[in-house]
Coordinates of C-alpha atoms and ligand atoms in Angstrom, one line a residue:
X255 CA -24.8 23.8 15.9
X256 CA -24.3 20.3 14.6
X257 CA -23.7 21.2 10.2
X258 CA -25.8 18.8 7.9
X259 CA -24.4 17.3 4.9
X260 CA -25.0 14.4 1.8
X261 CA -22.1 13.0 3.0
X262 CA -19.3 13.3 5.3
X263 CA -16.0 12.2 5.0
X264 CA -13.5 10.6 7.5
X265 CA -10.2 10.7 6.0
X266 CA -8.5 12.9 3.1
X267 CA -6.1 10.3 1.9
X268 CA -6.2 9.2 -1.8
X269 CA -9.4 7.3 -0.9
X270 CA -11.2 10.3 1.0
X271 CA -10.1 12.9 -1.2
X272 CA -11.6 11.0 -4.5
X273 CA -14.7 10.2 -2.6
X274 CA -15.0 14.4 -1.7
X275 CA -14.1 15.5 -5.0
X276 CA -16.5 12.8 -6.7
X277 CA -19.3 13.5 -4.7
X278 CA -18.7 17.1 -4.9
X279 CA -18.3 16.7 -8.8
X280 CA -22.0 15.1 -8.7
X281 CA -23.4 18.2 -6.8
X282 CA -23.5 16.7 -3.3
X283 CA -22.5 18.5 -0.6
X284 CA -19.6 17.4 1.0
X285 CA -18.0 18.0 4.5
X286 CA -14.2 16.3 4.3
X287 CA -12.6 15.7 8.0
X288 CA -9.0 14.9 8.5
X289 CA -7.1 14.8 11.7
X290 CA -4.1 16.3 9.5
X291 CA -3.7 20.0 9.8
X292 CA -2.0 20.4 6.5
X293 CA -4.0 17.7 4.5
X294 CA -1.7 17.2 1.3
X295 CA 1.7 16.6 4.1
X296 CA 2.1 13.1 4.1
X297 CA 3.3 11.6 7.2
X298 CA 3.0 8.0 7.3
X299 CA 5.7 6.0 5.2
X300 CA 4.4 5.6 1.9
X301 CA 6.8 4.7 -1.6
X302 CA 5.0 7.1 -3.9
X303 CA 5.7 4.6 -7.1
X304 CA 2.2 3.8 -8.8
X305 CA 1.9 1.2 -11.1
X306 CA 1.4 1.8 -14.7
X307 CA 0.6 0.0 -17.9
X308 CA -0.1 -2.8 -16.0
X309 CA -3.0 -4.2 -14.6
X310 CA -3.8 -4.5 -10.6
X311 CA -6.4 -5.9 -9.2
X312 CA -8.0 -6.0 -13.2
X313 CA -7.4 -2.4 -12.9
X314 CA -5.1 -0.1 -15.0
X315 CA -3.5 3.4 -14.7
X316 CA -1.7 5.2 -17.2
X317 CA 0.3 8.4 -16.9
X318 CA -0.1 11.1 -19.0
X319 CA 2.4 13.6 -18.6
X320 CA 1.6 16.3 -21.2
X321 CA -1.8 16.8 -19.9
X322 CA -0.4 16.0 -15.8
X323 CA -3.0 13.2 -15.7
X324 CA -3.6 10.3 -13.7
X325 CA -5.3 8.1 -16.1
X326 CA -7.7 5.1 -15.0
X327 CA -8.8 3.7 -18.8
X328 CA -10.1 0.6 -17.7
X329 CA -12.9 2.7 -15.5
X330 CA -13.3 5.8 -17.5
X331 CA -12.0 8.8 -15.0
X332 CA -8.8 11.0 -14.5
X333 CA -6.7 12.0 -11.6
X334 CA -4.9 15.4 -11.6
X335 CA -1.2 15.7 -10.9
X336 CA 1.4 18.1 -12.6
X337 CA 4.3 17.4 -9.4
X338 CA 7.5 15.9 -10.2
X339 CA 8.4 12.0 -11.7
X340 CA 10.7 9.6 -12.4
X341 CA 10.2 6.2 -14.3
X342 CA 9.9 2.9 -12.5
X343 CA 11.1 -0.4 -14.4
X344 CA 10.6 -3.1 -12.2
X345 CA 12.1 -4.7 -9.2
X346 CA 14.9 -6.6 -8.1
X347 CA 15.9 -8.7 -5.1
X348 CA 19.0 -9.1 -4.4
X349 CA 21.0 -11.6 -1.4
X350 CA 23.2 -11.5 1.2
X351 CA 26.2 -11.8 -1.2
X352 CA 25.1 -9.5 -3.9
X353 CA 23.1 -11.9 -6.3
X354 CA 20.1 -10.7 -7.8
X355 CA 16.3 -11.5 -9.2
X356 CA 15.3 -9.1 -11.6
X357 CA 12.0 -8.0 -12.6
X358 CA 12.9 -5.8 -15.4
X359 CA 15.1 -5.1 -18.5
X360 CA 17.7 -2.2 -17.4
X361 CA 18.9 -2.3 -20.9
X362 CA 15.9 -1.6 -22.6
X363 CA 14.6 0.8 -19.9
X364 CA 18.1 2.7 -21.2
X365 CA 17.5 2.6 -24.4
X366 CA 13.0 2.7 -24.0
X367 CA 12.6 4.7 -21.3
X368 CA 8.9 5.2 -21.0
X369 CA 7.7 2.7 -23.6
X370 CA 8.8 0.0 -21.1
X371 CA 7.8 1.6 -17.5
X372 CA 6.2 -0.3 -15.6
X373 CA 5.2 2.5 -12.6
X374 CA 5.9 6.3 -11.5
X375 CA 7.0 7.7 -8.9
X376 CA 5.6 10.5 -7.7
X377 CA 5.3 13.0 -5.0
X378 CA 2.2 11.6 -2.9
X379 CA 2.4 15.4 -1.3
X380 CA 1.4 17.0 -4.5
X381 CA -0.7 14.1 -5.6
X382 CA -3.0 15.1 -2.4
X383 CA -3.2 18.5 -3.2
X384 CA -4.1 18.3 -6.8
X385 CA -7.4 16.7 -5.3
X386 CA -7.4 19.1 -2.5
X387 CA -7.7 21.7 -4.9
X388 CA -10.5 19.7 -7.0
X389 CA -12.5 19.3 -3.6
X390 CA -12.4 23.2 -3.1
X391 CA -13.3 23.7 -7.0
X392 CA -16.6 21.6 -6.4
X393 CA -17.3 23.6 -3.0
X394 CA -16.5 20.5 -0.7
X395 CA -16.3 22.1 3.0
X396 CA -12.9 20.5 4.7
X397 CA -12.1 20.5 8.0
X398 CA -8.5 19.9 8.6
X399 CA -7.4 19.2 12.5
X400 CA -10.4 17.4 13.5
X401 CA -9.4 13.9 15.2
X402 CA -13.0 11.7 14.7
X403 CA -13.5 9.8 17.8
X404 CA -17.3 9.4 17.6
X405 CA -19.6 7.6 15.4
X406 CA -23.3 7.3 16.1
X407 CA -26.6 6.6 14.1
X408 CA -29.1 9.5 14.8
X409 CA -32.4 8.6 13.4
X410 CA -32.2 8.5 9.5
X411 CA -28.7 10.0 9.7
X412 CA -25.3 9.5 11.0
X413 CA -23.3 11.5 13.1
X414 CA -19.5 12.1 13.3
X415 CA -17.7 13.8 16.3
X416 CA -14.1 14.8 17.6
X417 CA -12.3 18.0 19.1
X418 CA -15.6 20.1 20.0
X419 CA -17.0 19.8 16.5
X420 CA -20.2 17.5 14.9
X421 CA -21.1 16.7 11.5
X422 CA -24.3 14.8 10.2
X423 CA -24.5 13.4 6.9
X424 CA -26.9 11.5 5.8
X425 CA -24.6 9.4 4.3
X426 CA -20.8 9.0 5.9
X427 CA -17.7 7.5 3.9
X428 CA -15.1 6.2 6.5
X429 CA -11.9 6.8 5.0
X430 CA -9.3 6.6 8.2
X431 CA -6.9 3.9 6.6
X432 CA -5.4 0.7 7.8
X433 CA -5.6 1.3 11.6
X434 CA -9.3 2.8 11.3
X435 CA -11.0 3.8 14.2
X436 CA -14.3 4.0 12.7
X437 CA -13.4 -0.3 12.0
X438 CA -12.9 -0.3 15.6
X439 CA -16.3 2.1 17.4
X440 CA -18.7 0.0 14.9
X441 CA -17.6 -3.6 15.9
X442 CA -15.9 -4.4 12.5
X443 CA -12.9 -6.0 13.9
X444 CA -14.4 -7.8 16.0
X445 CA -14.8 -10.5 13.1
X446 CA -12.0 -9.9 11.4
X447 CA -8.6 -12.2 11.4
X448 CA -5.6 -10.6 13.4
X449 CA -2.5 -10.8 11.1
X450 CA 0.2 -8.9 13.5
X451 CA 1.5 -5.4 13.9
X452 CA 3.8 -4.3 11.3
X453 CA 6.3 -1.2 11.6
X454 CA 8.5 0.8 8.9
X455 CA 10.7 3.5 9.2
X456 CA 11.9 4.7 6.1
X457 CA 14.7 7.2 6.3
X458 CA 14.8 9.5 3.4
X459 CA 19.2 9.7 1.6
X460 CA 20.6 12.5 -0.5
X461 CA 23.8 11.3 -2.5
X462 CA 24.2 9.0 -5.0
X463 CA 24.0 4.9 -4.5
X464 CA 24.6 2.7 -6.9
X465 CA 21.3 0.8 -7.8
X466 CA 19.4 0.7 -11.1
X467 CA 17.7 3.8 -12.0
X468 CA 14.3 3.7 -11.3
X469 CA 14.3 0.1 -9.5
X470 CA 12.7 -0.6 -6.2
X471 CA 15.1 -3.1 -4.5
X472 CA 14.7 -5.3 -1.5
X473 CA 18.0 -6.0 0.0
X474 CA 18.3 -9.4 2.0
X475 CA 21.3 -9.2 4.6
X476 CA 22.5 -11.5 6.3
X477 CA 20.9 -10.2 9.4
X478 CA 17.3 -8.4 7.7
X479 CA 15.7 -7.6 5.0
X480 CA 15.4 -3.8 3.7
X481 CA 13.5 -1.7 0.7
X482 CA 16.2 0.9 -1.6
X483 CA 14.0 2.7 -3.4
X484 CA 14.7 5.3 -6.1
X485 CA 12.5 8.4 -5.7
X486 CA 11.5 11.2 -7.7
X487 CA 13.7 13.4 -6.6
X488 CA 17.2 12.8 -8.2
X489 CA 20.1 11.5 -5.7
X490 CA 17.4 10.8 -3.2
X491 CA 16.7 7.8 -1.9
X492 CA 14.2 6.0 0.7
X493 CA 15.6 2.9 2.9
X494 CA 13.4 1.5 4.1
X495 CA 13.2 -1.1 7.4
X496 CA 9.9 -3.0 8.1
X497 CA 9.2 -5.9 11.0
X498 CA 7.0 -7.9 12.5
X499 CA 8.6 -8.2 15.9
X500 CA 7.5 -5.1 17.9
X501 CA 10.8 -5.2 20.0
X502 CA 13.1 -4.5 17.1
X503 CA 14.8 -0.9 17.2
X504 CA 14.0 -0.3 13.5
X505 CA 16.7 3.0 13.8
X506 CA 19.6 0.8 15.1
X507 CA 18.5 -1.9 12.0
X508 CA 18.8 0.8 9.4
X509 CA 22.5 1.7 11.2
X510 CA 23.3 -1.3 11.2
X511 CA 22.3 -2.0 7.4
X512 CA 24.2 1.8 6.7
X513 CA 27.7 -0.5 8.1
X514 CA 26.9 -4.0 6.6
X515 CA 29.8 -5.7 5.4
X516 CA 28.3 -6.0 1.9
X517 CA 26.0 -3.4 1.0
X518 CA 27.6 -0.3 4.0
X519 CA 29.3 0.9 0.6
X520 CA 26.0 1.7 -0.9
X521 CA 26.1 4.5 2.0
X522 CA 29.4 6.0 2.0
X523 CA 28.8 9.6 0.3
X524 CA 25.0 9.8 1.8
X525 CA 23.3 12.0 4.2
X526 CA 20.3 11.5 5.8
X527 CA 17.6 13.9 5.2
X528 CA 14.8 13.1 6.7
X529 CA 12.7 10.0 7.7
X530 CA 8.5 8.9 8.3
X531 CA 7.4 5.7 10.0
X532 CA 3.9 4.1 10.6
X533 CA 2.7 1.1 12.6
X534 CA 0.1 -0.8 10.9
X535 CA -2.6 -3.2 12.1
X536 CA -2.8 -6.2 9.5
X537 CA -6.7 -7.3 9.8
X538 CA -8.8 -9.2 7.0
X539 CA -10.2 -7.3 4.6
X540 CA -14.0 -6.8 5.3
X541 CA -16.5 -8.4 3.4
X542 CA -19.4 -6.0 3.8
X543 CA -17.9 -2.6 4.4
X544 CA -21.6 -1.1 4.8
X545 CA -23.3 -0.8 8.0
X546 CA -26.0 1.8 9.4
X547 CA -25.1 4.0 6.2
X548 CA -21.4 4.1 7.2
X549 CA -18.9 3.0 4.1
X550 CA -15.7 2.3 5.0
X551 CA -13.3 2.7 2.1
X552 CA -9.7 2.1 0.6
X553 CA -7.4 0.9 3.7
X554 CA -9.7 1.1 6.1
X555 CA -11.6 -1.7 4.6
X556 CA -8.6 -3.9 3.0
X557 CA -5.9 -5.3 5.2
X558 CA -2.3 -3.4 4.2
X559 CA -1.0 -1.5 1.9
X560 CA -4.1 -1.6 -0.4
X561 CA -2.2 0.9 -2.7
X562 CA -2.7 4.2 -3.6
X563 CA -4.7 3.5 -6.8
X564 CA -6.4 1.0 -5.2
X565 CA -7.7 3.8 -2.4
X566 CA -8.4 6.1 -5.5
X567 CA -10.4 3.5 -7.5
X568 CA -12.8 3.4 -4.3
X569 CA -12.9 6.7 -3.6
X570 CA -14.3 7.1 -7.1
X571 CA -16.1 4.6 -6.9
X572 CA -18.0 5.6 -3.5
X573 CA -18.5 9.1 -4.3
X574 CA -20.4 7.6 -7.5
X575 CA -22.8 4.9 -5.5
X576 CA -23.9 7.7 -3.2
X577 CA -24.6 10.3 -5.9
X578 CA -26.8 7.6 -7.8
X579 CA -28.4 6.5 -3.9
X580 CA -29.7 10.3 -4.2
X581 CA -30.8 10.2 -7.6
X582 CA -32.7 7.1 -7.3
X583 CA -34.3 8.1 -3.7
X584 CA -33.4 4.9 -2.0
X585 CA -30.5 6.9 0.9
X586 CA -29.8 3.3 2.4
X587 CA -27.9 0.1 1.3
X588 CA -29.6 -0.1 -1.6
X589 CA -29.1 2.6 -3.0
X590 CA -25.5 2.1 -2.7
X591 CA -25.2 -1.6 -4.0
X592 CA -23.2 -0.7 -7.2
X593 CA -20.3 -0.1 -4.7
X594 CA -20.7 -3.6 -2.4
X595 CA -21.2 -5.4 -5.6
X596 CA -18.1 -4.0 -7.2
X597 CA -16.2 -4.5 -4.2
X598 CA -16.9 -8.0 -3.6
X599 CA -16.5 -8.7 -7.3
X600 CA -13.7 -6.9 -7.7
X601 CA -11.6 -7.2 -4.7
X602 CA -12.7 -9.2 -1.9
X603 CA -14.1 -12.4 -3.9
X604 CA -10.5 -12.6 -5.9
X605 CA -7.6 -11.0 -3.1
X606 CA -9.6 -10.9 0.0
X607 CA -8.0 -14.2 1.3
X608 CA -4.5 -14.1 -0.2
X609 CA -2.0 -13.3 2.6
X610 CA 1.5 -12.4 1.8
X611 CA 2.6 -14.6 5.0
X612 CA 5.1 -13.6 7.7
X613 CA 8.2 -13.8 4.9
X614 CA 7.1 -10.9 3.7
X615 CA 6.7 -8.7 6.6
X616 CA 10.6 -8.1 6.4
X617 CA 12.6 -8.6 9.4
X618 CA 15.0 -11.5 9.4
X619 CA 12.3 -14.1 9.0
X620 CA 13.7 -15.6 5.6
X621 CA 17.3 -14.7 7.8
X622 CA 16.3 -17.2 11.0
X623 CA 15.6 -20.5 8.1
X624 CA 18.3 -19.8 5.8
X625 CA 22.0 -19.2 6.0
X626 CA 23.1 -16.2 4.3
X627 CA 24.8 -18.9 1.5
X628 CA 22.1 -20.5 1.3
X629 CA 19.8 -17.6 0.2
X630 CA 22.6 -16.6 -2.4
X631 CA 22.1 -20.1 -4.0
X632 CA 18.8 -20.0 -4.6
X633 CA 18.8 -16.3 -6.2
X634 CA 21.7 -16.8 -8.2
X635 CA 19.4 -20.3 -9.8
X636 CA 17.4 -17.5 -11.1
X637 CA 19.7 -16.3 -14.1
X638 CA 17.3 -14.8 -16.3
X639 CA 15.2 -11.7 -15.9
X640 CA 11.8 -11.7 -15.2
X641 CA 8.9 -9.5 -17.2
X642 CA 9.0 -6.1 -15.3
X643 CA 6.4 -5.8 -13.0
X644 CA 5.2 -3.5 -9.7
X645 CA 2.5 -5.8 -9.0
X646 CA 3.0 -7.5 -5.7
X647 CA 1.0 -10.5 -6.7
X648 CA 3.0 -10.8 -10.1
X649 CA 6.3 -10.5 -8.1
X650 CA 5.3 -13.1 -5.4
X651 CA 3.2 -15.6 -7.8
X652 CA 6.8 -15.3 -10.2
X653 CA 9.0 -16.2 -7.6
X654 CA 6.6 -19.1 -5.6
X655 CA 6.2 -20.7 -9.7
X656 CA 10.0 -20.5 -10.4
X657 CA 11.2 -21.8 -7.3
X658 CA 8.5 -24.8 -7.9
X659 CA 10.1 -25.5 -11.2
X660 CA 13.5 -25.8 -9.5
X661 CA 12.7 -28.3 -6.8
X662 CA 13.8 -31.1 -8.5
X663 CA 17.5 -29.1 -9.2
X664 CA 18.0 -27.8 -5.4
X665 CA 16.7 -31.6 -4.3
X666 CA 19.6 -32.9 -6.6
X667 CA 22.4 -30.3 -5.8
X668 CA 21.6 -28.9 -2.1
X669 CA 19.6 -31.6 -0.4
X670 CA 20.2 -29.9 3.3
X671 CA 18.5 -26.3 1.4
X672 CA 15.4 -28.5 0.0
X673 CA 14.9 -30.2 3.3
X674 CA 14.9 -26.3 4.8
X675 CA 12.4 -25.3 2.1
X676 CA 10.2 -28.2 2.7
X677 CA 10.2 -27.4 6.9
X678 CA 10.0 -23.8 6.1
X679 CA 6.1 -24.0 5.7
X680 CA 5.2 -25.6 9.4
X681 CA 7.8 -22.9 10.7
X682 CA 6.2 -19.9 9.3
X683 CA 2.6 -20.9 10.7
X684 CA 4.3 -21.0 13.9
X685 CA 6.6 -17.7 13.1
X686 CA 2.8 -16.4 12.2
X687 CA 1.1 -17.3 15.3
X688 CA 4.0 -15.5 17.1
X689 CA 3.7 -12.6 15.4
X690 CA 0.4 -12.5 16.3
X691 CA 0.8 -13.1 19.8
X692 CA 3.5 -9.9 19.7
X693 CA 0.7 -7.4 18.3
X694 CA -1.9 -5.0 19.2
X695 CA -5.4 -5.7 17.8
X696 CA -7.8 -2.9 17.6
X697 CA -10.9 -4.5 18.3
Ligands
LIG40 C1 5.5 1.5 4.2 C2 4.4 1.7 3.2 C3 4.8 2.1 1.9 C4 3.8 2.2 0.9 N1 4.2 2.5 -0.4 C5 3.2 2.7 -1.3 C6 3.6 3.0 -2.7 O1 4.8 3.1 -3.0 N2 2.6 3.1 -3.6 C7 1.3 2.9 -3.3 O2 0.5 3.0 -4.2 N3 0.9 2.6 -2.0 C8 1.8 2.5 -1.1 N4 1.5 2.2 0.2 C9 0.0 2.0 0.5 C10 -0.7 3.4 0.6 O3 0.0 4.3 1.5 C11 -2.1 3.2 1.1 O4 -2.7 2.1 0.5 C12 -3.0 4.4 0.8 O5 -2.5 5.6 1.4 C13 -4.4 4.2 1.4 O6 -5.1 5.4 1.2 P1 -6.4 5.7 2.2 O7 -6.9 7.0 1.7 O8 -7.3 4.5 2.2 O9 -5.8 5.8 3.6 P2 -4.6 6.8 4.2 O10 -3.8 7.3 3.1 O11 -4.0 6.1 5.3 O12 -5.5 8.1 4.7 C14 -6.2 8.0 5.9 C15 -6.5 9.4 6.3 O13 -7.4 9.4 7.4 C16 -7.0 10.3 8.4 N5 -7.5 9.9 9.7 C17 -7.2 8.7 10.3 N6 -7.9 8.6 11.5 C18 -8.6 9.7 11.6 C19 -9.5 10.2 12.6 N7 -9.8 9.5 13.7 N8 -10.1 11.4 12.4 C20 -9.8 12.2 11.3 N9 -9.0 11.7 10.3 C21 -8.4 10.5 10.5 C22 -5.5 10.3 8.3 O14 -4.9 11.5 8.8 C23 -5.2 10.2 6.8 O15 -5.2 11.4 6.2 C24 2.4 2.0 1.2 C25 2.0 1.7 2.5 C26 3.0 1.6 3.5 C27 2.6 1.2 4.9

């Protein structure tokens, strides 16, 4: 017999899971469906670093780590998690030869520590499970195991099927993430802007390598581009490969980038521990994520890497529109437009068309323009560090401004690199439109 709900939930991600465990909070009753047998085991590549102190998207998180809180001041609610951490100060880039960009002060994260962090790292396992254990507290019924390959409107409700099994709710939050099926059954994607298909691998190193301490690194080879990140967990690292081009053996890359001349050192006590990929589907974001009393949230309505407090703000956020839709009797759009409001507002209007461009999809885009020399050049013009920062847009926005600025410089010492920069924007619309051609829309 098909089991009737408030709402039912596709997904138990950071976006699902909030959306359960707020709706659940509000006295809904909640089925949660993941195709995950062990919800809180993360399996898809994902940094664990959350931004702190620091606003994203007009957002802000702060970390409490007496009370093992998630804090979210700027919208008034808390996030459990009491698993491991380590401080994140910032970024840095560095070239082929070894010259750096910083974004960050590694003195005064020394001598600061967590006055001047700009992020955490956590365990995204035990960030899962904190709100799996919320969920069960507030009697949401999860279903683990259940792969969703149905969607249909029945009457004044919707139903969800997959593996034998069907739920009805008269509300459903579609929570799947970037590649989101429930996009694809209700025609979403057929409007949406095909960006390419992008692939990590990010193999997990125990030893010791010798990068800042709590700095997320992108490493720019001659050949491709790669992610160092410091994790959590002492003396264990994630590198990280990422590309556009879905004929690139992402394994023999990360070989490769274990042997290069320059940075093969890095490597030379390390073992390899472990590794997770994913393949992700870069689409527009959607404007109207509301359709036939479906709500898609978090990834599955944004177009990559929306971020983990990004997918927890809307979880939040959704569980709260649909509690009030019940209060106020009006179980259709309606009753849900504090959430389409706040999402346009908030995120579509400002970031729904910004594009990080096919530079920084990784590969050896940057690698195919610019000589190995030339790219250490133009990072060693940058002498000073920048303010620490894990926001993307900060970190892209920084670099674009400063690199403005020095025009005039490169024009006067390195004509050849300028005339490079100047033909590098016709190049990466075509690079784009290649990249495009290469992936696998799922419309
Ligand atoms: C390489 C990489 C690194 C990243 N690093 C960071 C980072 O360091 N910090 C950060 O904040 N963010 C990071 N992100 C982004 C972050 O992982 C996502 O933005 C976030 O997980 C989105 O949460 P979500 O709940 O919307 O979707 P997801 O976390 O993708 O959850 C979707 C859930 O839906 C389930 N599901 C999918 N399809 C079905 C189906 N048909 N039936 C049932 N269940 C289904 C999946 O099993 C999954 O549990 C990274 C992303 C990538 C790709």
């Amino acid at each position: 017999m098909t089991k009737k709900y408030d709402v039912v939930i596709v997904g138990a991600g950071p976006a699902g899971l909030m959306a359960a465990r707020t709706a659940g909070e509000n006295g809904l009753s909640v089925a949660l469906v993941d195709r995950k047998t062990d919800i809180p085991k993360v399996r898809r590549a994902d940094g664990g670093a959350i931004g702190v102190n620091e606003y994203l998207f007009e957002h802000m998180v702060t970390f409490n780590e007496k009370a093992k809180l998630l804090c979210f001041p700027s919208d008034g609610f808390t996030v459990p998690y009491s698993g491991p951490y380590s401080n994140i100060y910032g970024f840095q880039v560095y070239s082929p030869g070894k010259k750096r960009i910083l974004f960050g002060d590694w003195e005064a994260a020394k001598k600061r520590g967590d006055e001047v962090r700009v992020g955490v790292s956590i365990s995204k396992d035990q960030l899962l499970r904190g709100l799996l254990d919320e969920c069960k507290k507030y009697e949401v019924e999860i279903y683990p195991g259940i792969n969703i390959s149905d969607i249909k409107k029945s009457g004044r409700k919707v139903q969800v099927s997959g593996d034998g099994k069907t739920f009805e709710g008269t509300f459903v939050i579609a929570a799947d993430g970037v590649n989101s099926r429930i996009a694809r059954l209700l025609g979403f994607n057929k409007e949406r802007k095909f960006m390419g298909t992008y692939r990590y691998l990010s193999w997990m190193m125990e030893g010791e390598i010798p990068v800042d301490p709590g700095c997320f690194n992108f490493v720019l080879t001659e050949k491709s581009t790669y992610a160092v990140l410091d994790t959590y967990e002492k003396g264990i690292y994630h590198i990280d490969a990422f590309d556009s081009n879905t004929k690139v053996d992402l394994n023999a890359s990360l070989e490769e980038f274990m042997k290069d001349r320059t940075y093969g050192s890095w490597f030379a006590g390390c073992r390899k521990v472990g590794e997770v990929n994913c393949v992700s589907n870069i689409m527009s974001p959607l404007k109207d994520p509301f359709k036939d009393n479906i709500l898609l949230i978090g990834d599955a309505a944004w177009t990559m890497e929306f971020s983990n407090m990004a997918a927890l703000l809307c979880g939040w956020k959704a569980g709260n529109a649909i509690a009030l839709a019940f209060v106020d009797k009006k179980l259709n759009r309606r009753g849900i437009s504090s959430y389409l409001h706040w999402w346009k507002k908030e995120f579509y209007n400002p970031y729904g068309s910004y594009e990080f461009g096919p530079a920084g999809g990784g590969g050896g885009i940057l690698q195919s323009l610019l000589s190995g020399e030339e790219i250490d050049y133009l990072v060693s013009l940058i002498q000073e560090p920048f303010p620490a920062t894990m926001n993307f847009f900060t970190l892209f926005n920084t670099i674009g401004r400063a690199y403005a600025e020095l025009f005039p410089r490169i024009q006067e010492e390195r004509p050849e690199v300028m005339d490079k920069l100047f033909a590098m924007r016709e190049k990466l619309e075509e690079i784009g439109e290649d990249i495009r051609k290469a992936g696998f829309p799922n419309r």
